[in-house]
């Protein structure tokens, strides 16, 4: 694992925020419990295509994963750079929260606060994104109908028969590999933007990962003969979603932490993780009678 500055200013910020939020007064919801459709945070990323509707907004808490080539020569480690090995994050549905004025005002702080709590919880062996999330919603003192729930998982998996891995989001019951009754979206990066200057730089000051726009992976280009059974199952599951009102695009915004170090110097293991949190905005096509934001 990469060295982690566990007593960073971010941890101090978390303690300050927790002290501030843990007020003895009960939460009083604003008069208007529902606002207009949430607006995607401003950036240079392309806007959602005409006809796409906002389906979910999720807060992802987890790690960006990297590898460094093994080398006994420290000079090579100093000059080599880490390679991305994907990400793994648990997703929590914050759509109901962001449909309120109160939630909208909190939105930019959710990822930094979750990351700070994630860093503090790493001091305990039993830490997990779920533990972080429960602490976060407890401190926000949300009424029951505004408390977010677990939405799914973001991970990278084999897809398309071309080698390598693709970013995947298994939502609302879809398990890894496409099992379950939920939505499985397989994405391909179509745009990126550097995180804003004021973005939370992470537990060790490493920097915030880019904001991203991802469209659907083109599964029809894959060759079934080159795929494993697991890859074929994942592809069929994702293809089914393209015709039943599934997800068409995902935006990663409001990122906190997750950036790889500039070089592999000081990295003892070949693989390591960098904690991050981010919002994921999911867009899709309406089905008749389907509820969207």
mmCIF file of C-alpha atoms in Angstrom, residues 57-176:
data_model
loop_
_atom_site.group_PDB
_atom_site.id
_atom_site.type_symbol
_atom_site.label_atom_id
_atom_site.label_comp_id
_atom_site.label_asym_id
_atom_site.label_seq_id
_atom_site.Cartn_x
_atom_site.Cartn_y
_atom_site.Cartn_z
ATOM 1 C CA UNK A 57 -27.239 10.357 -8.580
ATOM 2 C CA UNK A 58 -24.863 8.250 -6.519
ATOM 3 C CA UNK A 59 -22.035 8.939 -4.126
ATOM 4 C CA UNK A 60 -19.201 6.488 -4.674
ATOM 5 C CA UNK A 61 -16.802 5.682 -1.826
ATOM 6 C CA UNK A 62 -13.811 3.445 -2.467
ATOM 7 C CA UNK A 63 -10.384 3.314 -4.076
ATOM 8 C CA UNK A 64 -8.656 4.085 -7.343
ATOM 9 C CA UNK A 65 -6.258 1.211 -7.990
ATOM 10 C CA UNK A 66 -2.766 1.391 -9.488
ATOM 11 C CA UNK A 67 0.212 -0.829 -10.214
ATOM 12 C CA UNK A 68 3.951 -0.290 -10.416
ATOM 13 C CA UNK A 69 6.203 -2.640 -12.361
ATOM 14 C CA UNK A 70 8.375 -4.738 -10.056
ATOM 15 C CA UNK A 71 12.005 -3.675 -10.112
ATOM 16 C CA UNK A 72 15.011 -4.191 -7.875
ATOM 17 C CA UNK A 73 16.508 -1.050 -9.364
ATOM 18 C CA UNK A 74 15.279 1.924 -7.318
ATOM 19 C CA UNK A 75 16.336 4.265 -10.133
ATOM 20 C CA UNK A 76 13.710 2.708 -12.380
ATOM 21 C CA UNK A 77 11.102 3.094 -9.652
ATOM 22 C CA UNK A 78 11.972 6.772 -9.340
ATOM 23 C CA UNK A 79 11.466 7.390 -13.047
ATOM 24 C CA UNK A 80 8.548 5.038 -13.747
ATOM 25 C CA UNK A 81 4.937 6.110 -13.278
ATOM 26 C CA UNK A 82 2.030 4.086 -11.855
ATOM 27 C CA UNK A 83 -0.449 2.508 -14.254
ATOM 28 C CA UNK A 84 -4.183 2.547 -13.620
ATOM 29 C CA UNK A 85 -5.685 -0.776 -12.558
ATOM 30 C CA UNK A 86 -9.281 0.424 -12.378
ATOM 31 C CA UNK A 87 -11.352 1.293 -9.338
ATOM 32 C CA UNK A 88 -13.627 -0.293 -6.769
ATOM 33 C CA UNK A 89 -16.343 1.696 -5.022
ATOM 34 C CA UNK A 90 -19.641 1.211 -3.254
ATOM 35 C CA UNK A 91 -22.441 3.434 -4.591
ATOM 36 C CA UNK A 92 -25.108 5.125 -2.471
ATOM 37 C CA UNK A 93 -28.245 6.679 -3.932
ATOM 38 C CA UNK A 94 -28.278 10.380 -3.051
ATOM 39 C CA UNK A 95 -31.013 11.253 -5.572
ATOM 40 C CA UNK A 96 -33.744 11.852 -2.941
ATOM 41 C CA UNK A 97 -31.394 14.099 -0.980
ATOM 42 C CA UNK A 98 -30.374 16.199 -3.994
ATOM 43 C CA UNK A 99 -34.019 16.729 -4.940
ATOM 44 C CA UNK A 100 -34.285 19.068 -1.944
ATOM 45 C CA UNK A 101 -32.832 22.547 -1.395
ATOM 46 C CA UNK A 102 -31.094 21.248 1.731
ATOM 47 C CA UNK A 103 -29.419 18.457 -0.220
ATOM 48 C CA UNK A 104 -28.431 20.760 -3.056
ATOM 49 C CA UNK A 105 -26.613 23.011 -0.601
ATOM 50 C CA UNK A 106 -24.743 20.008 0.823
ATOM 51 C CA UNK A 107 -23.857 18.415 -2.526
ATOM 52 C CA UNK A 108 -20.321 19.820 -3.044
ATOM 53 C CA UNK A 109 -19.287 18.765 0.484
ATOM 54 C CA UNK A 110 -20.533 15.158 0.380
ATOM 55 C CA UNK A 111 -17.548 13.571 -1.388
ATOM 56 C CA UNK A 112 -14.866 15.415 0.650
ATOM 57 C CA UNK A 113 -16.604 14.601 3.935
ATOM 58 C CA UNK A 114 -17.105 10.947 2.984
ATOM 59 C CA UNK A 115 -13.434 10.684 2.004
ATOM 60 C CA UNK A 116 -12.334 12.244 5.280
ATOM 61 C CA UNK A 117 -14.443 9.745 7.221
ATOM 62 C CA UNK A 118 -13.078 6.926 5.064
ATOM 63 C CA UNK A 119 -9.570 7.973 6.020
ATOM 64 C CA UNK A 120 -10.408 8.064 9.708
ATOM 65 C CA UNK A 121 -12.109 4.680 9.529
ATOM 66 C CA UNK A 122 -9.021 3.165 7.909
ATOM 67 C CA UNK A 123 -7.435 3.431 11.364
ATOM 68 C CA UNK A 124 -9.770 0.575 12.377
ATOM 69 C CA UNK A 125 -9.388 -2.936 10.904
ATOM 70 C CA UNK A 126 -13.136 -3.305 10.261
ATOM 71 C CA UNK A 127 -13.473 -0.169 8.163
ATOM 72 C CA UNK A 128 -15.743 -0.294 5.115
ATOM 73 C CA UNK A 129 -17.618 2.117 2.812
ATOM 74 C CA UNK A 130 -20.862 1.032 4.507
ATOM 75 C CA UNK A 131 -19.502 2.028 7.917
ATOM 76 C CA UNK A 132 -18.428 5.393 6.518
ATOM 77 C CA UNK A 133 -21.827 5.908 4.930
ATOM 78 C CA UNK A 134 -23.778 5.098 8.086
ATOM 79 C CA UNK A 135 -21.681 7.573 10.045
ATOM 80 C CA UNK A 136 -22.146 10.229 7.376
ATOM 81 C CA UNK A 137 -25.945 10.036 7.192
ATOM 82 C CA UNK A 138 -26.132 9.894 10.984
ATOM 83 C CA UNK A 139 -24.195 13.141 11.241
ATOM 84 C CA UNK A 140 -26.368 14.833 8.604
ATOM 85 C CA UNK A 141 -29.459 14.114 10.745
ATOM 86 C CA UNK A 142 -31.653 13.429 7.730
ATOM 87 C CA UNK A 143 -35.340 12.555 8.044
ATOM 88 C CA UNK A 144 -36.210 8.995 7.051
ATOM 89 C CA UNK A 145 -37.536 9.815 3.580
ATOM 90 C CA UNK A 146 -34.308 11.614 2.676
ATOM 91 C CA UNK A 147 -31.871 8.971 3.913
ATOM 92 C CA UNK A 148 -29.977 7.510 0.946
ATOM 93 C CA UNK A 149 -29.662 3.765 0.448
ATOM 94 C CA UNK A 150 -27.056 1.518 -1.112
ATOM 95 C CA UNK A 151 -27.417 1.566 -4.909
ATOM 96 C CA UNK A 152 -24.751 -0.787 -6.209
ATOM 97 C CA UNK A 153 -21.074 -1.222 -7.038
ATOM 98 C CA UNK A 154 -18.563 0.332 -9.425
ATOM 99 C CA UNK A 155 -15.746 -1.911 -10.565
ATOM 100 C CA UNK A 156 -13.702 -2.894 -13.632
ATOM 101 C CA UNK A 157 -14.195 -6.172 -15.475
ATOM 102 C CA UNK A 158 -13.360 -7.988 -18.715
ATOM 103 C CA UNK A 159 -15.660 -7.043 -21.595
ATOM 104 C CA UNK A 160 -15.679 -7.151 -25.378
ATOM 105 C CA UNK A 161 -13.055 -9.802 -25.996
ATOM 106 C CA UNK A 162 -10.326 -7.247 -26.742
ATOM 107 C CA UNK A 163 -8.317 -7.779 -23.569
ATOM 108 C CA UNK A 164 -8.014 -5.392 -20.655
ATOM 109 C CA UNK A 165 -10.928 -4.257 -18.516
ATOM 110 C CA UNK A 166 -13.826 -1.816 -18.797
ATOM 111 C CA UNK A 167 -15.540 0.357 -16.164
ATOM 112 C CA UNK A 168 -18.818 -1.155 -14.961
ATOM 113 C CA UNK A 169 -21.653 -0.057 -12.710
ATOM 114 C CA UNK A 170 -23.950 -2.722 -11.261
ATOM 115 C CA UNK A 171 -27.047 -0.925 -9.955
ATOM 116 C CA UNK A 172 -30.154 -1.823 -7.990
ATOM 117 C CA UNK A 173 -29.550 -5.537 -7.590
ATOM 118 C CA UNK A 174 -27.160 -6.329 -10.440
ATOM 119 C CA UNK A 175 -24.198 -8.198 -9.037
ATOM 120 C CA UNK A 176 -20.660 -8.473 -10.383
#
